[in-house]
Amino acid sequence: MDHTTFANINALCLKATTLSKSARALEVVVQAHWVDCYDARIKIIAEDEPRLSATEARMAGLIEACSSLGWSQKELRNRIMIWRGYKEIKDAGGWVSLVFGGSGIYSICKYRIGFDDGLLQRLEKIRSSLEVATDTLHPTWRQLLDPVGAGKQQTYAGHPHDWVVNGDKDAIPLPTTYHQWDPDFSFQHLEQCVLDDCWQDQDPRGVCTGEPFICSECDQKQSYDPQLNKCTCFPILNSSNTNARMPVQVARCPRGKNNGLFARCPFERGAAVGEFIGLITKGVQGVDVMMGGQRDNQYQIYQGRMGNYTRFINHSCAPNAQFTKFVFCGIERILVVSKGIEAGMEITVDYSSSYWDKLEKVCLCGESCCRYQRENRQTDEPA
């Protein structure tokens, strides 16, 4: 880092620091990069002037920076303390943790909130998770890194659930996690259920026809028009929320469970995690399906090759979510509803004895109350 290059970095930093709050993300990116350059400049000064002590080399770098920036030593030292926090967050969680850190990142770094409580270690663990989310939902975000020369093409392209988070390692393409069982596995992500041809465009989920549709739970009017809808039981079903991305990710699981679905934000008790979406069909045998409808008009929802993220929810004998049937605008929907889920937890449901009784598999939930461990399969009563 020679004198001229460092002077150019100082000019860029000064410009970014004086920008409005609308460019806050760019500002913290430049300031974190400035600390990297500042440290590199001090190293060069020490190499060029071996007679200088480490303290004297740092002072020389500080004086040079103050001359370019037009700030006093005290002012720059105070700023460096905050900016070094930005750099530590960037080094642990990647640039994405700065760009989407929000305005609160200033206070976190100024007062070192959480730095002594494992903040950086937690960021290291979720780094790839953050990059999967931002690359797939905000594919142009890396353009903010161009001014500091760190911009590059997105690492994770496609749908957010095309990638399986793998701890602190790089995320894995979803199909590859199933190739040992099905070399040709592929999965189509759906926003709503698809009717199989066997139904001839007659949706078997219909339970009533004709408006007005009144919710049986809150007794309010239901409508796909957000201006007319008064039912707030499960806002995810309203058309205005159809394309909303729920804060969940597919991730690798321990104990041989392959993939699972994990919450990235808390879900309060009673909140919908998502609708069980897939191919609405009938008469399918030998594969896992969700049964819906009444005894005289049953249908199946099959998620083998198409559906949404609810496909990846694992069983637990102590689940934190449950399946709930709910009628919206005359159509029966099957929802996954939270029992109280904290951020970072795996989302699980109870598949029930109707699922396990047909299998010789052993439950891998690991709960002390597990009903389907090998030694319990013959003696436990169904749930």
mmCIF file of C-alpha atoms in Angstrom:
data_model
loop_
_atom_site.group_PDB
_atom_site.id
_atom_site.type_symbol
_atom_site.label_atom_id
_atom_site.label_comp_id
_atom_site.label_asym_id
_atom_site.label_seq_id
_atom_site.Cartn_x
_atom_site.Cartn_y
_atom_site.Cartn_z
ATOM 1 C CA MET A 1 0.000 0.000 0.000
ATOM 2 C CA ASP A 2 2.041 2.966 -1.281
ATOM 3 C CA HIS A 3 1.470 6.615 -0.410
ATOM 4 C CA THR A 4 -0.498 7.458 -3.564
ATOM 5 C CA THR A 5 -2.837 4.477 -3.281
ATOM 6 C CA PHE A 6 -3.454 5.233 0.370
ATOM 7 C CA ALA A 7 -4.217 8.865 -0.491
ATOM 8 C CA ASN A 8 -6.806 7.690 -3.032
ATOM 9 C CA ILE A 9 -8.410 5.414 -0.433
ATOM 10 C CA ASN A 10 -8.537 8.343 1.986
ATOM 11 C CA ALA A 11 -10.311 10.462 -0.624
ATOM 12 C CA LEU A 12 -12.855 7.695 -1.263
ATOM 13 C CA CYS A 13 -13.413 7.238 2.471
ATOM 14 C CA LEU A 14 -13.916 10.965 3.007
ATOM 15 C CA LYS A 15 -16.478 11.088 0.210
ATOM 16 C CA ALA A 16 -18.380 8.048 1.518
ATOM 17 C CA THR A 17 -18.357 9.352 5.091
ATOM 18 C CA THR A 18 -19.983 12.630 4.053
ATOM 19 C CA LEU A 19 -22.767 10.939 2.064
ATOM 20 C CA SER A 20 -26.352 10.962 3.289
ATOM 21 C CA LYS A 21 -27.815 8.161 5.391
ATOM 22 C CA SER A 22 -29.366 6.729 2.230
ATOM 23 C CA ALA A 23 -25.893 5.452 1.363
ATOM 24 C CA ARG A 24 -25.183 4.009 4.803
ATOM 25 C CA ALA A 25 -24.353 0.547 3.456
ATOM 26 C CA LEU A 26 -21.780 1.949 1.045
ATOM 27 C CA GLU A 27 -20.339 4.100 3.815
ATOM 28 C CA VAL A 28 -19.631 1.190 6.186
ATOM 29 C CA VAL A 29 -18.223 -0.900 3.332
ATOM 30 C CA VAL A 30 -15.728 1.828 2.441
ATOM 31 C CA GLN A 31 -14.836 2.457 6.081
ATOM 32 C CA ALA A 32 -14.199 -1.246 6.753
ATOM 33 C CA HIS A 33 -12.040 -1.371 3.622
ATOM 34 C CA TRP A 34 -10.190 1.756 4.773
ATOM 35 C CA VAL A 35 -9.100 -0.044 7.958
ATOM 36 C CA ASP A 36 -7.656 -2.868 5.845
ATOM 37 C CA CYS A 37 -5.755 -0.292 3.780
ATOM 38 C CA TYR A 38 -4.670 1.630 6.880
ATOM 39 C CA ASP A 39 -3.213 -1.537 8.417
ATOM 40 C CA ALA A 40 -1.488 -2.373 5.139
ATOM 41 C CA ARG A 41 -0.043 1.146 4.927
ATOM 42 C CA ILE A 42 1.384 0.914 8.467
ATOM 43 C CA LYS A 43 3.005 -2.389 7.541
ATOM 44 C CA ILE A 44 4.685 -0.799 4.502
ATOM 45 C CA ILE A 45 5.903 2.159 6.593
ATOM 46 C CA ALA A 46 7.426 -0.257 9.103
ATOM 47 C CA GLU A 47 9.162 -2.178 6.301
ATOM 48 C CA ASP A 48 10.453 1.016 4.639
ATOM 49 C CA GLU A 49 11.629 2.475 7.943
ATOM 50 C CA PRO A 50 12.923 -0.441 10.034
ATOM 51 C CA ARG A 51 14.344 1.961 12.630
ATOM 52 C CA LEU A 52 10.787 2.914 13.634
ATOM 53 C CA SER A 53 9.109 1.054 16.487
ATOM 54 C CA ALA A 54 5.664 -0.432 15.967
ATOM 55 C CA THR A 55 4.147 2.517 17.836
ATOM 56 C CA GLU A 56 6.084 5.036 15.747
ATOM 57 C CA ALA A 57 5.017 3.316 12.507
ATOM 58 C CA ARG A 58 1.357 3.473 13.565
ATOM 59 C CA MET A 59 1.765 7.157 14.453
ATOM 60 C CA ALA A 60 3.306 7.871 11.048
ATOM 61 C CA GLY A 61 0.361 6.164 9.339
ATOM 62 C CA LEU A 62 -2.079 8.108 11.492
ATOM 63 C CA ILE A 63 -0.429 11.438 10.698
ATOM 64 C CA GLU A 64 -0.453 10.627 6.973
ATOM 65 C CA ALA A 65 -4.155 9.722 7.093
ATOM 66 C CA CYS A 66 -5.065 12.838 9.074
ATOM 67 C CA SER A 67 -3.264 14.986 6.519
ATOM 68 C CA SER A 68 -5.315 13.483 3.670
ATOM 69 C CA LEU A 69 -8.638 13.440 5.504
ATOM 70 C CA GLY A 70 -8.345 16.807 7.188
ATOM 71 C CA TRP A 71 -9.249 15.459 10.618
ATOM 72 C CA SER A 72 -7.511 15.715 13.947
ATOM 73 C CA GLN A 73 -5.748 12.693 15.404
ATOM 74 C CA LYS A 74 -8.339 12.427 18.169
ATOM 75 C CA GLU A 75 -11.208 12.534 15.705
ATOM 76 C CA LEU A 76 -9.674 9.898 13.460
ATOM 77 C CA ARG A 77 -8.811 7.631 16.396
ATOM 78 C CA ASN A 78 -12.448 7.720 17.527
ATOM 79 C CA ARG A 79 -13.595 6.858 14.034
ATOM 80 C CA ILE A 80 -11.045 4.059 13.653
ATOM 81 C CA MET A 81 -12.373 2.437 16.823
ATOM 82 C CA ILE A 82 -15.821 2.187 15.214
ATOM 83 C CA TRP A 83 -14.546 1.335 11.752
ATOM 84 C CA ARG A 84 -12.398 -1.475 13.119
ATOM 85 C CA GLY A 85 -15.615 -2.982 14.453
ATOM 86 C CA TYR A 86 -16.973 -2.893 10.887
ATOM 87 C CA LYS A 87 -13.842 -4.691 9.676
ATOM 88 C CA GLU A 88 -14.156 -7.395 12.345
ATOM 89 C CA ILE A 89 -17.785 -7.978 11.389
ATOM 90 C CA LYS A 90 -16.820 -8.118 7.711
ATOM 91 C CA ASP A 91 -13.994 -10.573 8.367
ATOM 92 C CA ALA A 92 -16.327 -12.854 10.337
ATOM 93 C CA GLY A 93 -19.609 -12.600 8.431
ATOM 94 C CA GLY A 94 -18.466 -11.396 5.019
ATOM 95 C CA TRP A 95 -19.356 -8.170 3.243
ATOM 96 C CA VAL A 96 -23.008 -9.165 3.324
ATOM 97 C CA SER A 97 -23.125 -8.711 7.092
ATOM 98 C CA LEU A 98 -22.152 -5.057 6.635
ATOM 99 C CA VAL A 99 -24.347 -4.282 3.633
ATOM 100 C CA PHE A 100 -27.470 -5.620 5.347
ATOM 101 C CA GLY A 101 -26.429 -4.826 8.915
ATOM 102 C CA GLY A 102 -28.805 -1.863 9.178
ATOM 103 C CA SER A 103 -28.345 1.435 10.966
ATOM 104 C CA GLY A 104 -27.873 -0.292 14.323
ATOM 105 C CA ILE A 105 -24.438 -1.539 13.263
ATOM 106 C CA TYR A 106 -22.953 1.849 14.221
ATOM 107 C CA SER A 107 -24.027 1.518 17.859
ATOM 108 C CA ILE A 108 -22.958 -2.129 17.948
ATOM 109 C CA CYS A 109 -19.437 -1.181 16.896
ATOM 110 C CA LYS A 110 -19.202 2.037 18.899
ATOM 111 C CA TYR A 111 -20.145 0.345 22.150
ATOM 112 C CA ARG A 112 -18.780 -3.108 21.207
ATOM 113 C CA ILE A 113 -22.157 -4.701 21.869
ATOM 114 C CA GLY A 114 -21.875 -8.483 21.772
ATOM 115 C CA PHE A 115 -18.229 -8.575 20.696
ATOM 116 C CA ASP A 116 -17.336 -10.329 23.944
ATOM 117 C CA ASP A 117 -20.386 -12.628 23.811
ATOM 118 C CA GLY A 118 -19.645 -14.668 20.714
ATOM 119 C CA LEU A 119 -21.025 -12.252 18.090
ATOM 120 C CA LEU A 120 -18.181 -12.832 15.639
ATOM 121 C CA GLN A 121 -18.267 -16.602 16.124
ATOM 122 C CA ARG A 122 -21.989 -16.646 15.382
ATOM 123 C CA LEU A 123 -21.442 -14.559 12.259
ATOM 124 C CA GLU A 124 -18.825 -17.028 11.035
ATOM 125 C CA LYS A 125 -21.317 -19.870 11.389
ATOM 126 C CA ILE A 126 -24.082 -18.146 9.396
ATOM 127 C CA ARG A 127 -21.905 -16.496 6.764
ATOM 128 C CA SER A 128 -22.908 -18.815 3.910
ATOM 129 C CA SER A 129 -26.526 -18.648 5.063
ATOM 130 C CA LEU A 130 -26.467 -14.855 4.693
ATOM 131 C CA GLU A 131 -24.828 -15.048 1.278
ATOM 132 C CA VAL A 132 -27.374 -17.568 -0.023
ATOM 133 C CA ALA A 133 -30.228 -15.303 1.059
ATOM 134 C CA THR A 134 -28.772 -12.101 -0.355
ATOM 135 C CA ASP A 135 -27.462 -13.567 -3.613
ATOM 136 C CA THR A 136 -30.824 -15.154 -4.455
ATOM 137 C CA LEU A 137 -33.139 -12.411 -3.171
ATOM 138 C CA HIS A 138 -30.962 -9.364 -4.011
ATOM 139 C CA PRO A 139 -28.714 -10.566 -6.853
ATOM 140 C CA THR A 140 -27.233 -7.096 -7.550
ATOM 141 C CA TRP A 141 -26.144 -6.337 -3.983
ATOM 142 C CA ARG A 142 -22.476 -6.996 -4.741
ATOM 143 C CA GLN A 143 -22.381 -3.882 -6.919
ATOM 144 C CA LEU A 144 -22.007 -1.942 -3.669
ATOM 145 C CA LEU A 145 -18.575 -3.528 -3.325
ATOM 146 C CA ASP A 146 -17.284 -2.219 -6.673
ATOM 147 C CA PRO A 147 -15.856 1.036 -5.204
ATOM 148 C CA VAL A 148 -13.502 -0.980 -2.975
ATOM 149 C CA GLY A 149 -12.643 -3.544 -5.644
ATOM 150 C CA ALA A 150 -14.416 -6.402 -3.898
ATOM 151 C CA GLY A 151 -17.341 -6.771 -6.259
ATOM 152 C CA LYS A 152 -17.811 -10.088 -8.034
ATOM 153 C CA GLN A 153 -20.540 -12.160 -9.612
ATOM 154 C CA GLN A 154 -23.094 -13.698 -7.308
ATOM 155 C CA THR A 155 -22.030 -17.010 -5.817
ATOM 156 C CA TYR A 156 -25.513 -18.475 -5.386
ATOM 157 C CA ALA A 157 -27.914 -17.999 -8.294
ATOM 158 C CA GLY A 158 -31.517 -19.129 -8.652
ATOM 159 C CA HIS A 159 -34.231 -19.744 -6.082
ATOM 160 C CA PRO A 160 -33.374 -19.295 -2.374
ATOM 161 C CA HIS A 161 -34.183 -22.952 -1.732
ATOM 162 C CA ASP A 162 -32.053 -24.236 -4.605
ATOM 163 C CA TRP A 163 -29.224 -24.182 -2.066
ATOM 164 C CA VAL A 164 -28.707 -26.172 1.129
ATOM 165 C CA VAL A 165 -26.847 -24.320 3.867
ATOM 166 C CA ASN A 166 -24.003 -26.460 5.181
ATOM 167 C CA GLY A 167 -22.893 -24.943 8.481
ATOM 168 C CA ASP A 168 -19.875 -22.660 8.065
ATOM 169 C CA LYS A 169 -18.972 -24.333 4.752
ATOM 170 C CA ASP A 170 -20.156 -23.318 1.283
ATOM 171 C CA ALA A 171 -23.809 -24.062 0.543
ATOM 172 C CA ILE A 172 -24.590 -27.145 -1.571
ATOM 173 C CA PRO A 173 -26.870 -27.346 -4.651
ATOM 174 C CA LEU A 174 -30.129 -28.971 -3.543
ATOM 175 C CA PRO A 175 -30.211 -31.791 -6.170
ATOM 176 C CA THR A 176 -26.791 -33.101 -5.149
ATOM 177 C CA THR A 177 -28.048 -33.850 -1.632
ATOM 178 C CA TYR A 178 -30.452 -36.447 -3.106
ATOM 179 C CA HIS A 179 -28.269 -37.970 -5.824
ATOM 180 C CA GLN A 180 -27.305 -40.969 -3.714
ATOM 181 C CA TRP A 181 -30.954 -42.060 -3.864
ATOM 182 C CA ASP A 182 -32.013 -40.464 -7.160
ATOM 183 C CA PRO A 183 -29.279 -39.390 -9.616
ATOM 184 C CA ASP A 184 -31.865 -37.506 -11.701
ATOM 185 C CA PHE A 185 -33.460 -35.610 -8.796
ATOM 186 C CA SER A 186 -34.808 -32.149 -9.542
ATOM 187 C CA PHE A 187 -37.277 -29.924 -7.744
ATOM 188 C CA GLN A 188 -39.632 -27.243 -9.039
ATOM 189 C CA HIS A 189 -40.413 -24.479 -6.561
ATOM 190 C CA LEU A 190 -44.090 -23.488 -6.534
ATOM 191 C CA GLU A 191 -45.896 -20.452 -5.159
ATOM 192 C CA GLN A 192 -49.237 -22.268 -5.142
ATOM 193 C CA CYS A 193 -50.558 -25.798 -5.563
ATOM 194 C CA VAL A 194 -50.842 -27.350 -9.022
ATOM 195 C CA LEU A 195 -53.840 -29.481 -10.004
ATOM 196 C CA ASP A 196 -53.087 -32.888 -11.516
ATOM 197 C CA ASP A 197 -54.835 -33.620 -14.822
ATOM 198 C CA CYS A 198 -56.926 -36.279 -13.076
ATOM 199 C CA TRP A 199 -59.069 -33.504 -11.554
ATOM 200 C CA GLN A 200 -59.952 -31.936 -14.927
ATOM 201 C CA ASP A 201 -59.549 -28.397 -13.526
ATOM 202 C CA GLN A 202 -62.005 -29.086 -10.671
ATOM 203 C CA ASP A 203 -60.204 -28.209 -7.454
ATOM 204 C CA PRO A 204 -61.099 -30.911 -4.877
ATOM 205 C CA ARG A 205 -60.200 -28.572 -2.026
ATOM 206 C CA GLY A 206 -63.334 -26.495 -2.571
ATOM 207 C CA VAL A 207 -65.709 -26.700 0.390
ATOM 208 C CA CYS A 208 -68.124 -23.893 -0.487
ATOM 209 C CA THR A 209 -68.933 -21.682 -3.431
ATOM 210 C CA GLY A 210 -70.127 -18.152 -3.833
ATOM 211 C CA GLU A 211 -69.295 -14.980 -1.979
ATOM 212 C CA PRO A 212 -69.169 -13.601 0.592
ATOM 213 C CA PHE A 213 -66.677 -15.941 2.224
ATOM 214 C CA ILE A 214 -66.738 -15.640 6.003
ATOM 215 C CA CYS A 215 -63.915 -17.001 8.144
ATOM 216 C CA SER A 216 -65.074 -19.696 10.553
ATOM 217 C CA GLU A 217 -62.413 -18.616 13.064
ATOM 218 C CA CYS A 218 -62.667 -14.817 13.237
ATOM 219 C CA ASP A 219 -66.061 -14.378 11.532
ATOM 220 C CA GLN A 220 -64.576 -11.790 9.158
ATOM 221 C CA LYS A 221 -64.899 -11.472 5.405
ATOM 222 C CA GLN A 222 -62.242 -13.215 3.314
ATOM 223 C CA SER A 223 -61.075 -11.986 -0.075
ATOM 224 C CA TYR A 224 -57.996 -12.261 -2.281
ATOM 225 C CA ASP A 225 -58.324 -8.493 -2.740
ATOM 226 C CA PRO A 226 -56.257 -6.998 0.116
ATOM 227 C CA GLN A 227 -58.563 -3.980 0.176
ATOM 228 C CA LEU A 228 -61.607 -6.149 0.836
ATOM 229 C CA ASN A 229 -60.089 -8.914 2.974
ATOM 230 C CA LYS A 230 -60.751 -8.523 6.719
ATOM 231 C CA CYS A 231 -59.563 -11.952 7.861
ATOM 232 C CA THR A 232 -56.148 -11.724 9.514
ATOM 233 C CA CYS A 233 -55.907 -15.290 10.832
ATOM 234 C CA PHE A 234 -53.167 -16.251 8.393
ATOM 235 C CA PRO A 235 -51.983 -13.266 6.300
ATOM 236 C CA ILE A 236 -49.753 -15.580 4.242
ATOM 237 C CA LEU A 237 -52.884 -16.694 2.353
ATOM 238 C CA ASN A 238 -53.767 -13.198 1.219
ATOM 239 C CA SER A 239 -52.723 -12.435 -2.356
ATOM 240 C CA SER A 240 -50.667 -9.443 -1.205
ATOM 241 C CA ASN A 241 -48.345 -11.856 0.613
ATOM 242 C CA THR A 242 -48.122 -14.564 -2.052
ATOM 243 C CA ASN A 243 -44.625 -13.636 -3.173
ATOM 244 C CA ALA A 244 -43.295 -12.759 0.260
ATOM 245 C CA ARG A 245 -40.167 -14.718 1.159
ATOM 246 C CA MET A 246 -40.522 -16.414 4.508
ATOM 247 C CA PRO A 247 -37.421 -16.284 6.746
ATOM 248 C CA VAL A 248 -36.583 -19.985 6.406
ATOM 249 C CA GLN A 249 -33.741 -21.903 4.779
ATOM 250 C CA VAL A 250 -33.023 -25.486 3.818
ATOM 251 C CA ALA A 251 -29.956 -26.742 5.677
ATOM 252 C CA ARG A 252 -28.052 -29.932 6.404
ATOM 253 C CA CYS A 253 -29.123 -31.817 9.524
ATOM 254 C CA PRO A 254 -27.249 -33.959 12.041
ATOM 255 C CA ARG A 255 -27.905 -37.634 12.857
ATOM 256 C CA GLY A 256 -28.317 -38.685 9.210
ATOM 257 C CA LYS A 257 -31.523 -36.722 8.559
ATOM 258 C CA ASN A 258 -30.153 -35.234 5.318
ATOM 259 C CA ASN A 259 -31.899 -31.838 4.893
ATOM 260 C CA GLY A 260 -34.237 -29.888 7.151
ATOM 261 C CA LEU A 261 -35.961 -26.512 7.317
ATOM 262 C CA PHE A 262 -34.595 -23.881 9.700
ATOM 263 C CA ALA A 263 -36.089 -20.629 10.957
ATOM 264 C CA ARG A 264 -34.014 -17.491 10.440
ATOM 265 C CA CYS A 265 -36.409 -15.324 12.455
ATOM 266 C CA PRO A 266 -38.723 -16.193 15.354
ATOM 267 C CA PHE A 267 -42.225 -17.491 14.599
ATOM 268 C CA GLU A 268 -44.668 -16.694 17.370
ATOM 269 C CA ARG A 269 -47.070 -19.367 18.533
ATOM 270 C CA GLY A 270 -49.998 -19.546 16.113
ATOM 271 C CA ALA A 271 -48.144 -17.896 13.212
ATOM 272 C CA ALA A 272 -48.119 -19.672 9.851
ATOM 273 C CA VAL A 273 -44.710 -20.918 8.733
ATOM 274 C CA GLY A 274 -46.097 -21.678 5.298
ATOM 275 C CA GLU A 275 -48.740 -23.476 3.274
ATOM 276 C CA PHE A 276 -48.149 -27.108 2.345
ATOM 277 C CA ILE A 277 -47.839 -26.730 -1.435
ATOM 278 C CA GLY A 278 -47.361 -29.369 -4.109
ATOM 279 C CA LEU A 279 -49.167 -31.385 -6.773
ATOM 280 C CA ILE A 280 -52.820 -32.020 -5.900
ATOM 281 C CA THR A 281 -53.496 -35.549 -7.046
ATOM 282 C CA LYS A 282 -55.187 -38.822 -5.976
ATOM 283 C CA GLY A 283 -54.598 -42.552 -5.960
ATOM 284 C CA VAL A 284 -50.836 -42.247 -5.444
ATOM 285 C CA GLN A 285 -49.286 -45.146 -3.528
ATOM 286 C CA GLY A 286 -45.833 -46.035 -2.272
ATOM 287 C CA VAL A 287 -44.669 -42.442 -1.662
ATOM 288 C CA ASP A 288 -45.197 -39.831 1.051
ATOM 289 C CA VAL A 289 -48.281 -37.693 0.474
ATOM 290 C CA MET A 290 -50.395 -35.315 2.531
ATOM 291 C CA MET A 291 -54.048 -36.345 2.758
ATOM 292 C CA GLY A 292 -56.720 -33.665 2.565
ATOM 293 C CA GLY A 293 -60.441 -33.304 2.105
ATOM 294 C CA GLN A 294 -63.294 -35.315 3.573
ATOM 295 C CA ARG A 295 -63.770 -39.097 3.528
ATOM 296 C CA ASP A 296 -66.064 -38.947 0.500
ATOM 297 C CA ASN A 297 -63.872 -36.458 -1.371
ATOM 298 C CA GLN A 298 -60.231 -36.980 -0.469
ATOM 299 C CA TYR A 299 -57.222 -35.648 -2.307
ATOM 300 C CA GLN A 300 -53.453 -35.956 -1.939
ATOM 301 C CA ILE A 301 -50.696 -33.345 -2.048
ATOM 302 C CA TYR A 302 -47.476 -34.820 -3.413
ATOM 303 C CA GLN A 303 -44.211 -32.897 -3.046
ATOM 304 C CA GLY A 304 -41.790 -35.360 -4.611
ATOM 305 C CA ARG A 305 -40.636 -33.177 -7.511
ATOM 306 C CA MET A 306 -42.528 -29.925 -7.001
ATOM 307 C CA GLY A 307 -43.716 -27.875 -4.057
ATOM 308 C CA ASN A 308 -42.330 -25.353 -1.623
ATOM 309 C CA TYR A 309 -40.027 -25.295 1.386
ATOM 310 C CA THR A 310 -42.471 -27.208 3.589
ATOM 311 C CA ARG A 311 -41.280 -30.330 1.743
ATOM 312 C CA PHE A 312 -38.090 -30.220 3.788
ATOM 313 C CA ILE A 313 -39.705 -30.173 7.253
ATOM 314 C CA ASN A 314 -38.622 -33.203 9.269
ATOM 315 C CA HIS A 315 -40.533 -35.236 11.839
ATOM 316 C CA SER A 316 -40.006 -34.846 15.566
ATOM 317 C CA CYS A 317 -41.720 -36.563 18.471
ATOM 318 C CA ALA A 318 -41.519 -33.168 20.224
ATOM 319 C CA PRO A 319 -42.370 -30.853 17.322
ATOM 320 C CA ASN A 320 -42.406 -27.063 17.372
ATOM 321 C CA ALA A 321 -45.023 -26.807 14.598
ATOM 322 C CA GLN A 322 -48.133 -28.641 13.459
ATOM 323 C CA PHE A 323 -50.299 -29.138 10.374
ATOM 324 C CA THR A 324 -53.551 -27.185 10.459
ATOM 325 C CA LYS A 325 -56.430 -27.169 7.965
ATOM 326 C CA PHE A 326 -57.917 -23.756 7.273
ATOM 327 C CA VAL A 327 -60.537 -22.674 4.752
ATOM 328 C CA PHE A 328 -59.784 -19.442 2.899
ATOM 329 C CA CYS A 329 -62.181 -18.131 0.259
ATOM 330 C CA GLY A 330 -63.919 -21.487 0.091
ATOM 331 C CA ILE A 331 -60.718 -23.503 -0.474
ATOM 332 C CA GLU A 332 -59.229 -25.844 2.105
ATOM 333 C CA ARG A 333 -55.579 -25.055 2.773
ATOM 334 C CA ILE A 334 -53.122 -27.091 4.824
ATOM 335 C CA LEU A 335 -50.769 -24.894 6.815
ATOM 336 C CA VAL A 336 -47.712 -25.441 8.962
ATOM 337 C CA VAL A 337 -48.391 -23.428 12.117
ATOM 338 C CA SER A 338 -45.801 -22.568 14.739
ATOM 339 C CA LYS A 339 -46.022 -23.696 18.348
ATOM 340 C CA GLY A 340 -43.329 -21.153 19.186
ATOM 341 C CA ILE A 341 -40.117 -21.278 17.143
ATOM 342 C CA GLU A 342 -36.938 -19.369 17.904
ATOM 343 C CA ALA A 343 -34.526 -18.096 15.269
ATOM 344 C CA GLY A 344 -32.002 -20.762 14.319
ATOM 345 C CA MET A 345 -34.198 -23.697 15.320
ATOM 346 C CA GLU A 346 -35.077 -26.538 12.987
ATOM 347 C CA ILE A 347 -38.788 -26.483 12.161
ATOM 348 C CA THR A 348 -40.396 -29.867 12.832
ATOM 349 C CA VAL A 349 -43.850 -31.472 12.841
ATOM 350 C CA ASP A 350 -45.223 -34.806 14.039
ATOM 351 C CA TYR A 351 -45.785 -37.046 11.012
ATOM 352 C CA SER A 352 -48.133 -39.164 13.231
ATOM 353 C CA SER A 353 -48.498 -42.935 13.495
ATOM 354 C CA SER A 354 -50.296 -43.120 10.136
ATOM 355 C CA TYR A 355 -46.913 -42.333 8.558
ATOM 356 C CA TRP A 356 -44.666 -44.446 10.775
ATOM 357 C CA ASP A 357 -46.874 -47.516 10.880
ATOM 358 C CA LYS A 358 -46.262 -48.059 7.165
ATOM 359 C CA LEU A 359 -42.479 -47.922 7.515
ATOM 360 C CA GLU A 360 -39.708 -49.930 9.047
ATOM 361 C CA LYS A 361 -37.526 -46.827 9.373
ATOM 362 C CA VAL A 362 -36.272 -45.666 12.759
ATOM 363 C CA CYS A 363 -37.000 -42.129 13.921
ATOM 364 C CA LEU A 364 -33.919 -39.894 14.058
ATOM 365 C CA CYS A 365 -35.431 -36.971 15.967
ATOM 366 C CA GLY A 366 -33.240 -37.658 18.993
ATOM 367 C CA GLU A 367 -35.863 -36.555 21.510
ATOM 368 C CA SER A 368 -36.016 -38.283 24.897
ATOM 369 C CA CYS A 369 -39.746 -38.857 24.276
ATOM 370 C CA CYS A 370 -39.167 -40.451 20.845
ATOM 371 C CA ARG A 371 -41.937 -42.959 20.075
ATOM 372 C CA TYR A 372 -40.362 -44.549 17.022
ATOM 373 C CA GLN A 373 -36.902 -45.631 18.063
ATOM 374 C CA ARG A 374 -36.122 -49.207 17.153
ATOM 375 C CA GLU A 375 -36.731 -50.507 20.673
ATOM 376 C CA ASN A 376 -40.030 -48.648 20.929
ATOM 377 C CA ARG A 377 -41.624 -49.493 17.588
ATOM 378 C CA GLN A 378 -43.394 -52.629 18.820
ATOM 379 C CA THR A 379 -44.478 -51.435 22.258
ATOM 380 C CA ASP A 380 -45.506 -47.788 22.037
ATOM 381 C CA GLU A 381 -49.102 -46.764 21.578
ATOM 382 C CA PRO A 382 -49.768 -44.561 18.539
ATOM 383 C CA ALA A 383 -49.685 -40.810 19.204
#
